[in-house]
mmCIF file of C-alpha atoms in Angstrom:
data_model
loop_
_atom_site.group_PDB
_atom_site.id
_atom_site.type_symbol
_atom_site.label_atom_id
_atom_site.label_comp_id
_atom_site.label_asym_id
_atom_site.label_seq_id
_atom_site.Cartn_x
_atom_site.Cartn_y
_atom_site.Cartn_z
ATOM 1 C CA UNK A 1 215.823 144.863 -9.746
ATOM 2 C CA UNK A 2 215.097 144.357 -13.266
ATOM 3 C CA UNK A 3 216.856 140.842 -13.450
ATOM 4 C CA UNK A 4 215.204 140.005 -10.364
ATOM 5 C CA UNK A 5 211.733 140.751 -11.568
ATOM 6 C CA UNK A 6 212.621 138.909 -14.792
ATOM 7 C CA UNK A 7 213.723 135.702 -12.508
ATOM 8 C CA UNK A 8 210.485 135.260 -10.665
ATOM 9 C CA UNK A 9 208.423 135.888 -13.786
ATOM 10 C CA UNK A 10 210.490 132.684 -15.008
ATOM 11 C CA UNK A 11 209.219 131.175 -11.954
ATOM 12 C CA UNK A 12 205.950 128.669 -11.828
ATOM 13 C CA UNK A 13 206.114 129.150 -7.638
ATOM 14 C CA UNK A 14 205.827 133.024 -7.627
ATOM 15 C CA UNK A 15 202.776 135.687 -9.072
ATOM 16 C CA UNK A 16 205.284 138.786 -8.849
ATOM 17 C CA UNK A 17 204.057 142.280 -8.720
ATOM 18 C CA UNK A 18 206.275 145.584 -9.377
ATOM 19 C CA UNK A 19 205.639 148.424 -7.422
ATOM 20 C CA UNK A 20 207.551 151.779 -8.507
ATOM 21 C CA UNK A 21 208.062 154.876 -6.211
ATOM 22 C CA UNK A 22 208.990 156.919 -9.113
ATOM 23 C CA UNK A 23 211.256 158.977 -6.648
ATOM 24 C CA UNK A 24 213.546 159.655 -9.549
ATOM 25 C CA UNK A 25 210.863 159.807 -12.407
ATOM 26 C CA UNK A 26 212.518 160.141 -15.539
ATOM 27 C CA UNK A 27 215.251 157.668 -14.784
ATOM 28 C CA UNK A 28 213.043 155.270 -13.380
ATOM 29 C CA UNK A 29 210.428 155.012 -16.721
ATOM 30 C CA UNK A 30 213.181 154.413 -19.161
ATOM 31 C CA UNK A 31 214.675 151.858 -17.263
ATOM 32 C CA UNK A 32 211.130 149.882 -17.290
ATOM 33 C CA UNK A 33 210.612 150.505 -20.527
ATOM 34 C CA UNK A 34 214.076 149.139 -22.051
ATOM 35 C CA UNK A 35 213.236 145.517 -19.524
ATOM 36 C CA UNK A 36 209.736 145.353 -20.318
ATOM 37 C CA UNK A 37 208.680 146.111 -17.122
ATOM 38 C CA UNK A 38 204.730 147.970 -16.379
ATOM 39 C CA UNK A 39 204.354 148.543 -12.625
ATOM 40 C CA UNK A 40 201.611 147.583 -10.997
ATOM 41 C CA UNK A 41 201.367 149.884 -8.455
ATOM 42 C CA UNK A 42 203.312 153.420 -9.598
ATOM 43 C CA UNK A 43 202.955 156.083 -6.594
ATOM 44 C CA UNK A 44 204.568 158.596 -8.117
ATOM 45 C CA UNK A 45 206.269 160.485 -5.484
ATOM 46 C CA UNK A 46 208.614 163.022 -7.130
ATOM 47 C CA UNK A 47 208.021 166.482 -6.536
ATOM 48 C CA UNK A 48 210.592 169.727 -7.156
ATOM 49 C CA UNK A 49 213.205 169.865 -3.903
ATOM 50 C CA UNK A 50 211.103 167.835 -2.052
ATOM 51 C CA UNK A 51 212.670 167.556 1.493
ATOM 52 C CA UNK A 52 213.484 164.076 2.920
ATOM 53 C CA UNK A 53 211.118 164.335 5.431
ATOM 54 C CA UNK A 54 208.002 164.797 3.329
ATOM 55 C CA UNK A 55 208.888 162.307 1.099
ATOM 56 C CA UNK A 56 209.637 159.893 3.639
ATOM 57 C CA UNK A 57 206.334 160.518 5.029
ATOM 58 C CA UNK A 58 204.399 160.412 1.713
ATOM 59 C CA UNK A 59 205.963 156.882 0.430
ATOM 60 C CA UNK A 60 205.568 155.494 3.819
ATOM 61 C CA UNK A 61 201.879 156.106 3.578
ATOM 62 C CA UNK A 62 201.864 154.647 -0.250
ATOM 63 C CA UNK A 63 203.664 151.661 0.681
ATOM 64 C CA UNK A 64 201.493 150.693 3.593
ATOM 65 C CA UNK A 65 198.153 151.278 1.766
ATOM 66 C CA UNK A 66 199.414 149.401 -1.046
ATOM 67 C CA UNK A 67 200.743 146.407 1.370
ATOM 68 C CA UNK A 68 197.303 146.120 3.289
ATOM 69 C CA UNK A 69 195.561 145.987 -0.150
ATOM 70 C CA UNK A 70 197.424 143.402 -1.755
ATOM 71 C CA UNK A 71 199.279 141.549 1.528
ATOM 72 C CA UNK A 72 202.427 140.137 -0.190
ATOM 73 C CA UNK A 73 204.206 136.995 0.644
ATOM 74 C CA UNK A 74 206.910 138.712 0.653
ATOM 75 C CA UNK A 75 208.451 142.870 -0.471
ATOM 76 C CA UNK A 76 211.790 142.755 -1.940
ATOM 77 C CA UNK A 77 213.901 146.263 -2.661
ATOM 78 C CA UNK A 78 217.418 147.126 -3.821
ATOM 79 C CA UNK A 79 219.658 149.983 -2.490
ATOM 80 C CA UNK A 80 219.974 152.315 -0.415
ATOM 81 C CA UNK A 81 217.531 154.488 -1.112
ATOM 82 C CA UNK A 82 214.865 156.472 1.013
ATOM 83 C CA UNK A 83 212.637 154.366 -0.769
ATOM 84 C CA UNK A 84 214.153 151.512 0.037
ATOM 85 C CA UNK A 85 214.439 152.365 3.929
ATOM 86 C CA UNK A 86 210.304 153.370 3.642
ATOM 87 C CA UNK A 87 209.732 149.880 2.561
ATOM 88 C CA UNK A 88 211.771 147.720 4.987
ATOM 89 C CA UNK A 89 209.687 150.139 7.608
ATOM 90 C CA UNK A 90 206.374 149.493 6.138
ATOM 91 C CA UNK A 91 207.077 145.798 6.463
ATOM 92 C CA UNK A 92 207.758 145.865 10.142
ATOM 93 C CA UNK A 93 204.947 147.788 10.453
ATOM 94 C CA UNK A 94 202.617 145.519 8.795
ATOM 95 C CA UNK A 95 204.690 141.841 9.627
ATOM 96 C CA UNK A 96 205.600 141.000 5.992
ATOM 97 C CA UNK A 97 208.799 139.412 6.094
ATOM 98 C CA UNK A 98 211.286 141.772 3.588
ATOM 99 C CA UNK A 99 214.073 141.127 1.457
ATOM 100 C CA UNK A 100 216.916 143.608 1.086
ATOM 101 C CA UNK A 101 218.693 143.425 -1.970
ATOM 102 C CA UNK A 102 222.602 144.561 -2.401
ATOM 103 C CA UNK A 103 222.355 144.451 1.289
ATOM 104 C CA UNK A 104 225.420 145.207 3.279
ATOM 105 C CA UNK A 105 227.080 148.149 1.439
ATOM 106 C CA UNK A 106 229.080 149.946 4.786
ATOM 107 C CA UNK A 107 231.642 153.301 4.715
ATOM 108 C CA UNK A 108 231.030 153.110 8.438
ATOM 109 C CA UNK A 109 230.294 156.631 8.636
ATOM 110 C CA UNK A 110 226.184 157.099 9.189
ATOM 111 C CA UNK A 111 226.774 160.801 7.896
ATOM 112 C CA UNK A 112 228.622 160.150 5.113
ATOM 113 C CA UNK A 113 226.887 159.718 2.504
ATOM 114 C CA UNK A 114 223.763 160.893 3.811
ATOM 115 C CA UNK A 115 221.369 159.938 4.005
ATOM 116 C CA UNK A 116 221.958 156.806 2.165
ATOM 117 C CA UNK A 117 224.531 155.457 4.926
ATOM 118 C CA UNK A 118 221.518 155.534 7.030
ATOM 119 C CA UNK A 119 219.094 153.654 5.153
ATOM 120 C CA UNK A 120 220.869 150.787 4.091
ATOM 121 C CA UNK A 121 221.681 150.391 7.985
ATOM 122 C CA UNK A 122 218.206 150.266 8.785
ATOM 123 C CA UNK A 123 216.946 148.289 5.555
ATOM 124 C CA UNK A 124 219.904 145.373 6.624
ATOM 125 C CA UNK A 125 218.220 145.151 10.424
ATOM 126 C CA UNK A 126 214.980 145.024 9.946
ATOM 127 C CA UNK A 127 215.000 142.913 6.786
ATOM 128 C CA UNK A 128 213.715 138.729 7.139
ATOM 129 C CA UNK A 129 216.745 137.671 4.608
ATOM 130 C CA UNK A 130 219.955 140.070 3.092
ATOM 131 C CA UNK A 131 221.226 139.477 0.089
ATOM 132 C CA UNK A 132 224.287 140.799 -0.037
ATOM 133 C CA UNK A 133 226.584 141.222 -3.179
ATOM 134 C CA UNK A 134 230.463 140.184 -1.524
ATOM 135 C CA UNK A 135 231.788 138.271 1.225
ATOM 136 C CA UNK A 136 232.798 141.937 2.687
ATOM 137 C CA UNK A 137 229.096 142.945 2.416
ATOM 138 C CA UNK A 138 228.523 139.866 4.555
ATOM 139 C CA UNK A 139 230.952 140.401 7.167
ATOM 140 C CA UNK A 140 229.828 143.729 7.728
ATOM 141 C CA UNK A 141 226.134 142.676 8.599
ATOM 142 C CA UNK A 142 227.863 139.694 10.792
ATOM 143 C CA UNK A 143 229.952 142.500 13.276
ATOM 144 C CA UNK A 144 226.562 144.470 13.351
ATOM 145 C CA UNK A 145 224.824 141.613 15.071
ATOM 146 C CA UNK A 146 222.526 140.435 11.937
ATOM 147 C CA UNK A 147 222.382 136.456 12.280
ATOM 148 C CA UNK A 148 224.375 134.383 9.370
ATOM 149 C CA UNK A 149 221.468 132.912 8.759
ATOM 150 C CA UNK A 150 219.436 135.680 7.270
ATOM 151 C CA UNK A 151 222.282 136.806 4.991
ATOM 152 C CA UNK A 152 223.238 135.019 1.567
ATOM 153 C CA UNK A 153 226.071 135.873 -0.742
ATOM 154 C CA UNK A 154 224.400 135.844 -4.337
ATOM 155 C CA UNK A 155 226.604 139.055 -6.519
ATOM 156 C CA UNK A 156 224.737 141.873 -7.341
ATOM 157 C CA UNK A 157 222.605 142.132 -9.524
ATOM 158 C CA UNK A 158 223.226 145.160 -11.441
ATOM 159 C CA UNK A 159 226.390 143.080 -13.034
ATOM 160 C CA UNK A 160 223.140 140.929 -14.503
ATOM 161 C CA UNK A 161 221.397 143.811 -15.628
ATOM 162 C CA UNK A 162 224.556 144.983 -17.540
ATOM 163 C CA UNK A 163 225.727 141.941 -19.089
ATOM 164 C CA UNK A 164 221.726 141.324 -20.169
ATOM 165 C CA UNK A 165 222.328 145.643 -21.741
ATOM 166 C CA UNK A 166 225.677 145.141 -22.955
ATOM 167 C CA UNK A 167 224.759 142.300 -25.188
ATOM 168 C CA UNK A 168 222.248 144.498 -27.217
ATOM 169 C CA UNK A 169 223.176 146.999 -29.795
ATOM 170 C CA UNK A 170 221.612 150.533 -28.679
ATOM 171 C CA UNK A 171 223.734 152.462 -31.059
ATOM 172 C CA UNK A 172 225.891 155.520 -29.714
ATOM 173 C CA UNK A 173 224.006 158.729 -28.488
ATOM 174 C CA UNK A 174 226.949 160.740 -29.683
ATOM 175 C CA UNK A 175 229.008 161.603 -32.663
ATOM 176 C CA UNK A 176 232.840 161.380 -32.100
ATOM 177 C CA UNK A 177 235.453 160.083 -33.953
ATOM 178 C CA UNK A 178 236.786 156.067 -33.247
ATOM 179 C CA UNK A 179 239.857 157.408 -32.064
ATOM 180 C CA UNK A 180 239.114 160.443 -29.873
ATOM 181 C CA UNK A 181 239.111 159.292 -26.564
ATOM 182 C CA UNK A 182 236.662 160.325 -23.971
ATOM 183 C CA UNK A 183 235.776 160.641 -20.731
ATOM 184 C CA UNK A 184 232.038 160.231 -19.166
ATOM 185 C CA UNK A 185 231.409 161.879 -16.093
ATOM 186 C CA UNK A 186 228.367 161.300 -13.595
ATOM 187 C CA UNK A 187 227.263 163.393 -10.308
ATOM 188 C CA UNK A 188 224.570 163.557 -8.582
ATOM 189 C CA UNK A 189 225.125 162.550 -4.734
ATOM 190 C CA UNK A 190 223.622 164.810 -1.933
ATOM 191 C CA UNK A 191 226.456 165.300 -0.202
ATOM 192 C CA UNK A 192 228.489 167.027 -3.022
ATOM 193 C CA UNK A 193 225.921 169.545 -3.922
ATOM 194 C CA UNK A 194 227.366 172.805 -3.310
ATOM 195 C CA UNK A 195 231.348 173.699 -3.590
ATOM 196 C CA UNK A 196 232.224 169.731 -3.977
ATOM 197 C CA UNK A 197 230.202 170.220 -7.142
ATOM 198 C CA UNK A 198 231.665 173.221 -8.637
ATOM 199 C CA UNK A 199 235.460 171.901 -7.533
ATOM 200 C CA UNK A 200 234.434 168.849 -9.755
ATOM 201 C CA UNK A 201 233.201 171.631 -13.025
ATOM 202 C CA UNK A 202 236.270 173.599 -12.483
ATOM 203 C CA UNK A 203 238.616 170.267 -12.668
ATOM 204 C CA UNK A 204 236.860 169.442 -15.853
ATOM 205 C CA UNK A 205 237.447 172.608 -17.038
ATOM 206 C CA UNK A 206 240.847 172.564 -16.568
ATOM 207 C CA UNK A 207 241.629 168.918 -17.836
ATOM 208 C CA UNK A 208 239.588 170.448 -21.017
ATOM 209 C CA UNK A 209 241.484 172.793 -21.646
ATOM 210 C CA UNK A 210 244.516 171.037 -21.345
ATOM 211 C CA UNK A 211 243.598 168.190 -23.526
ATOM 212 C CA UNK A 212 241.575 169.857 -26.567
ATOM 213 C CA UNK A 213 241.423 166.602 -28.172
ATOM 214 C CA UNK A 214 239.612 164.723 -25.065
ATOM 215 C CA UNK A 215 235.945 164.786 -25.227
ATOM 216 C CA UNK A 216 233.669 164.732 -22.636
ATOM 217 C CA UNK A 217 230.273 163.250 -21.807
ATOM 218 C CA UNK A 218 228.616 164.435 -18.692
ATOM 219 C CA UNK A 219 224.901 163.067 -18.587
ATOM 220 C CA UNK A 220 223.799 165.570 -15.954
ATOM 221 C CA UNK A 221 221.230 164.590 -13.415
ATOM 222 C CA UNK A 222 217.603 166.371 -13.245
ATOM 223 C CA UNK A 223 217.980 167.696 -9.949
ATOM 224 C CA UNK A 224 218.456 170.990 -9.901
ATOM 225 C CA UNK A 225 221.539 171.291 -7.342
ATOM 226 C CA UNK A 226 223.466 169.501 -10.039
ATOM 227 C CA UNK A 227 222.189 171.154 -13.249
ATOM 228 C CA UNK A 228 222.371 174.935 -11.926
ATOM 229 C CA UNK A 229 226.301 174.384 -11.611
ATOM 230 C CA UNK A 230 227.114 172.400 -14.203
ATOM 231 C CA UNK A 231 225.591 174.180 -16.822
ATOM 232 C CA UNK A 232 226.844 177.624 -15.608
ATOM 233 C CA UNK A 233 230.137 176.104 -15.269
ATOM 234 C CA UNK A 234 231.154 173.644 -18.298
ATOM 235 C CA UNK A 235 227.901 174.934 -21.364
ATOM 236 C CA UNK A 236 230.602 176.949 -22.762
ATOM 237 C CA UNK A 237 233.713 174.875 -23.469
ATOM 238 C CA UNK A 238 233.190 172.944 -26.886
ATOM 239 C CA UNK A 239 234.958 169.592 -25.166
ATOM 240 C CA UNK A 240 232.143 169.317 -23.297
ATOM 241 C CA UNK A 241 228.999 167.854 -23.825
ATOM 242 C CA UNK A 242 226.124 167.706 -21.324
ATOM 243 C CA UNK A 243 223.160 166.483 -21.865
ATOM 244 C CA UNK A 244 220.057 165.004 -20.306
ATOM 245 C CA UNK A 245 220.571 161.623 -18.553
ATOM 246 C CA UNK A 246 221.031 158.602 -21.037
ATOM 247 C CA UNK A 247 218.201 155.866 -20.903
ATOM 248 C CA UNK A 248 220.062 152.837 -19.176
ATOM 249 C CA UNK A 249 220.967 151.262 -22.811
ATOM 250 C CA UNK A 250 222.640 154.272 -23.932
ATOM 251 C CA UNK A 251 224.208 154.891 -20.559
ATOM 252 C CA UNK A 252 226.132 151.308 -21.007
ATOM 253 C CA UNK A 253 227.394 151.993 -24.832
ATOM 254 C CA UNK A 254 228.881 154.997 -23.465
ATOM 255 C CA UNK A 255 231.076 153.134 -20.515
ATOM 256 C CA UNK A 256 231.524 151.160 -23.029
ATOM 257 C CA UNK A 257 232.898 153.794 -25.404
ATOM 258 C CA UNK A 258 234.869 155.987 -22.431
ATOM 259 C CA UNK A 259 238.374 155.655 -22.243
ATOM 260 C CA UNK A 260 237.880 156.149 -18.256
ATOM 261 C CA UNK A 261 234.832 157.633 -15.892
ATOM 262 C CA UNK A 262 234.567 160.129 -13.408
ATOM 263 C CA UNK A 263 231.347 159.745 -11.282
ATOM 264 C CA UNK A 264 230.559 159.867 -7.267
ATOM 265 C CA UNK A 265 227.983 157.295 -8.556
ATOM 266 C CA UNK A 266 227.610 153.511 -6.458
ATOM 267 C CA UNK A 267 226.492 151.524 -9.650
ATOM 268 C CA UNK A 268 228.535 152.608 -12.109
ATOM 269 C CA UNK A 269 231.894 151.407 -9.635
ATOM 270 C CA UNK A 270 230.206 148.036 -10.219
ATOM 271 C CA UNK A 271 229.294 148.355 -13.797
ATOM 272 C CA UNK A 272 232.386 150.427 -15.423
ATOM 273 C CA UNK A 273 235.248 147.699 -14.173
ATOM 274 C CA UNK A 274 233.415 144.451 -15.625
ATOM 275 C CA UNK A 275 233.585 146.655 -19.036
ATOM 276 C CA UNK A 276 237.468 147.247 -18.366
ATOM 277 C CA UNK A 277 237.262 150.496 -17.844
ATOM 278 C CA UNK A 278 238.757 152.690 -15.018
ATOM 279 C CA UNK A 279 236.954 154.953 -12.581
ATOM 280 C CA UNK A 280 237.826 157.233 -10.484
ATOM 281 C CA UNK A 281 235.460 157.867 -8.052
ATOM 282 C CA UNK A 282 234.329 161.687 -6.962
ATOM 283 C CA UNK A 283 234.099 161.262 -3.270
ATOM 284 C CA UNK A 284 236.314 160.194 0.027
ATOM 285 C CA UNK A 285 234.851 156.954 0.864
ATOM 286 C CA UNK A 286 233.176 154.280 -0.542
ATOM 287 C CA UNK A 287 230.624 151.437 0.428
ATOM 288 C CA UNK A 288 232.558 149.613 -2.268
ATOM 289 C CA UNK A 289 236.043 148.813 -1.161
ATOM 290 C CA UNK A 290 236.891 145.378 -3.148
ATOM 291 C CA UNK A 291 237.057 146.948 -6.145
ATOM 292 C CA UNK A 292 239.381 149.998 -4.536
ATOM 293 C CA UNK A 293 241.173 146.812 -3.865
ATOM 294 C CA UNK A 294 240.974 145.254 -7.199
ATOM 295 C CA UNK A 295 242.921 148.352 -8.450
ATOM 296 C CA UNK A 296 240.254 149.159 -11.063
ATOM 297 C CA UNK A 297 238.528 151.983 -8.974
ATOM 298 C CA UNK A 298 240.332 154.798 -7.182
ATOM 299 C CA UNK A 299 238.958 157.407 -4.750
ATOM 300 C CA UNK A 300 240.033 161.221 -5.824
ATOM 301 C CA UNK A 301 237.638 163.477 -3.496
ATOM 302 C CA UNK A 302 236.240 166.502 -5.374
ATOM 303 C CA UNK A 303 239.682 168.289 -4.940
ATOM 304 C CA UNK A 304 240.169 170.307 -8.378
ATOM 305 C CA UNK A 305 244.069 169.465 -8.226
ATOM 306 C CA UNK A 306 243.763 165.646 -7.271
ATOM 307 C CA UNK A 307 241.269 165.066 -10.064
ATOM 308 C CA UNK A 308 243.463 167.010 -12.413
ATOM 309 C CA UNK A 309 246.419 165.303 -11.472
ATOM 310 C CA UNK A 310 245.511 161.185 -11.295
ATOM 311 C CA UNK A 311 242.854 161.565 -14.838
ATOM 312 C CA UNK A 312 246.261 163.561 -16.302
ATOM 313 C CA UNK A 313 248.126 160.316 -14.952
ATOM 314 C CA UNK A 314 245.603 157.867 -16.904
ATOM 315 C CA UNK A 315 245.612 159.760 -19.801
ATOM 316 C CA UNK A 316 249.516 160.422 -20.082
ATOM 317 C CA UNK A 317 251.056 157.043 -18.950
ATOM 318 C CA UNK A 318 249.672 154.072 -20.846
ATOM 319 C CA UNK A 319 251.244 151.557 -18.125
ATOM 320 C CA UNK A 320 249.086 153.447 -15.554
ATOM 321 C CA UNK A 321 245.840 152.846 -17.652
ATOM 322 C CA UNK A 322 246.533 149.487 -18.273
ATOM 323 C CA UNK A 323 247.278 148.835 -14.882
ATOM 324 C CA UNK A 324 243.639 150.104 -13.816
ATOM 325 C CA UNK A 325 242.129 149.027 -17.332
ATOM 326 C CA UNK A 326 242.294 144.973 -16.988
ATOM 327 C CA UNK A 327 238.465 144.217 -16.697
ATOM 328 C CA UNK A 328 237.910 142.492 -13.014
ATOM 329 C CA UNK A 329 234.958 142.954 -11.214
ATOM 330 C CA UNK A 330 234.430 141.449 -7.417
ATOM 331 C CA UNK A 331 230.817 142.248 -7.815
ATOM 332 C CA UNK A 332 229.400 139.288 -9.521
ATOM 333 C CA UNK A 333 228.865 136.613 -12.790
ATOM 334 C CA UNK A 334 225.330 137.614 -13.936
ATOM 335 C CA UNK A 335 223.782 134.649 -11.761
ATOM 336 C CA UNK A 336 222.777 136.339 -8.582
ATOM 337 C CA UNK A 337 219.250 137.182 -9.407
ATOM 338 C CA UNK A 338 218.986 132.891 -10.056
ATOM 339 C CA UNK A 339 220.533 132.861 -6.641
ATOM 340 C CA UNK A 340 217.587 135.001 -4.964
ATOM 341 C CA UNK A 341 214.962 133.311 -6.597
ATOM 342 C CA UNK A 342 216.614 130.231 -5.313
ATOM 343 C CA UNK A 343 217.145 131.493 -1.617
ATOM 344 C CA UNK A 344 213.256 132.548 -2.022
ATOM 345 C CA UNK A 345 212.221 129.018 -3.175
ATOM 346 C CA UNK A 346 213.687 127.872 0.243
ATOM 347 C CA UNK A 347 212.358 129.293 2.667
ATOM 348 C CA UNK A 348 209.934 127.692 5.174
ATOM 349 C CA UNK A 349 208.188 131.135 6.689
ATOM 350 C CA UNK A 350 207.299 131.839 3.163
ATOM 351 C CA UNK A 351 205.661 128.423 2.719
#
């Protein structure tokens, strides 16, 4: 949202005010702080395992006090997260039109993943306009009923924030040598806590110990489902390096640096391709299918052996990586945060 905050600050039509959940604490604060970003409102709703229910409950009070104090024109939110579902809610509730941003994202499966499925399905439906990122986003919304008129194609803009991040020098976290290649990893998604998680470990394991001269990065994300297995899994081979999660700067020099990335995560099948980089993507389905179709992203599962075998593939057969390496993104040119602000500026009930 970043870009999108930054476009209506530009504005001389809107007074824009940021209001931050803080669901994910740590990665939210150093994410403001690289975009110059203070929230106005901060509710600060993480706590330790908290279960979807009670946090559900506790932003969906926050929200609503903080909409009947300040009675916006007009909430806009990104994602798919709880958060994001709370605040589409809270706007029904209260008759303040909503804007969903990156609207559209479908596997078609309302348990898979979970809950996440789930909330962008009820963000799209009750929103006033969606703004989704791809003509496929669109057509999704279309066949569930949503009327053309309340969707616009803009791109997402998380290609805006990255092109705004990649631009700036925010030196490399890590030492390695220039030509050691390496591989960054990411996971963190609900639904491969558990075995999924340790199948992932024990194919890094083994693709570490069959390429000693690979190094990789694995950022590994505060919640404790993920750091429990990780650490007791890959602290002990010396190819490995984990390590707390990278500020959003850092985060980009290292896609930037990878020779490919493994990662179950939504943004980064967005972000790594524009950098011409492959990913292969730690899960069975994705919201994401143009760039599946692009040939720069490829679904593996969290199968030991099928990871194992298609990273060995990218990092054996040079026609392979270039095939998947060629820098093509569907998701966008850097403009769609203009395009909001522009879809904003137009319309009537916000006059």
């Amino acid at each position: 949202m970043a870009p999108v905050v930054m476009a209506l600050r530009r504005s001389v039509r809107w007074d824009v005010e940021v209001m931050a959940t803080a669901q994910h604490r740590e990665m939210l604060d150093q994410v403001l702080r690289l975009f110059d970003i203070a929230p106005d409102v901060d509710l600060n709703a993480m706590r330790p395992n908290q279960p979807l229910a009670a946090l559900t409950a506790r932003l969906l009070t926050g929200i609503d006090d903080c909409l009947a104090e300040r009675q916006p024109a007009m909430v806009l939110a990104q994602g798919d997260t709880t958060t994001v579902m709370v605040a589409a809610l809270a706007c029904f509730y209260r008759k303040i039109p909503f804007g969903h941003v990156e609207a559209g994202l479908r596997t078609h499966d309302l348990h898979y993943p979970w809950p996440e499925e789930m909330n962008r399905l009820v963000a799209g439906h009750l929103a006033t306009v969606n703004f989704a990122p791809t003509e496929t986003a669109r057509r999704n919304l279309l066949r569930e009923g949503v009327n053309a008129s309340r969707i616009h194609v803009t791109g997402n803009t998380v290609i805006d924030a990255l092109q705004i991040v990649a631009r700036q020098d925010h030196g490399q976290p890590f030492d390695m040598r220039p030509d050691q290649r390496m591989i960054l990893v990411t996971a963190h998604r609900r639904e491969n806590f558990g075995a999924p998680m340790i199948s992932i470990c024990k194919a890094i394991g083994e693709l570490a110990r069959k390429y000693p001269q690979v190094r990789f990065l694995f950022p590994v994300h505060p919640n404790p489902n993920v750091g429990r297995v990780v650490n007791r899994e890959l602290s002990a081979l010396p190819q490995v390096t984990l390590c707390e999660p990278l500020d959003y700067g850092a985060f980009v020099t290292a896609m930037k640096r990878a020779y490919l990335l493994l990662s179950d995560s939504g943004g980064v099948q967005e972000e790594a391709p524009a950098l011409a980089k492959p990913v292969l993507v730690l899960r069975n389905e994705t919201e994401r299918p143009e760039a599946v179709a692009e040939g720069v992203v490829e679904l593996v599962g969290t199968e030991a052996p099928t990871i194992v075998a298609r990273v060995s593939a990218l990092l054996d057969d040079e026609r392979e990586y270039r095939r998947m390496a060629k820098g093509a993104s569907p998701y966008g040119d850097g403009q769609a945060a203009v395009r909001i602000v522009n879809v904003l500026d137009r319309m009537e009930e916000l006059q």
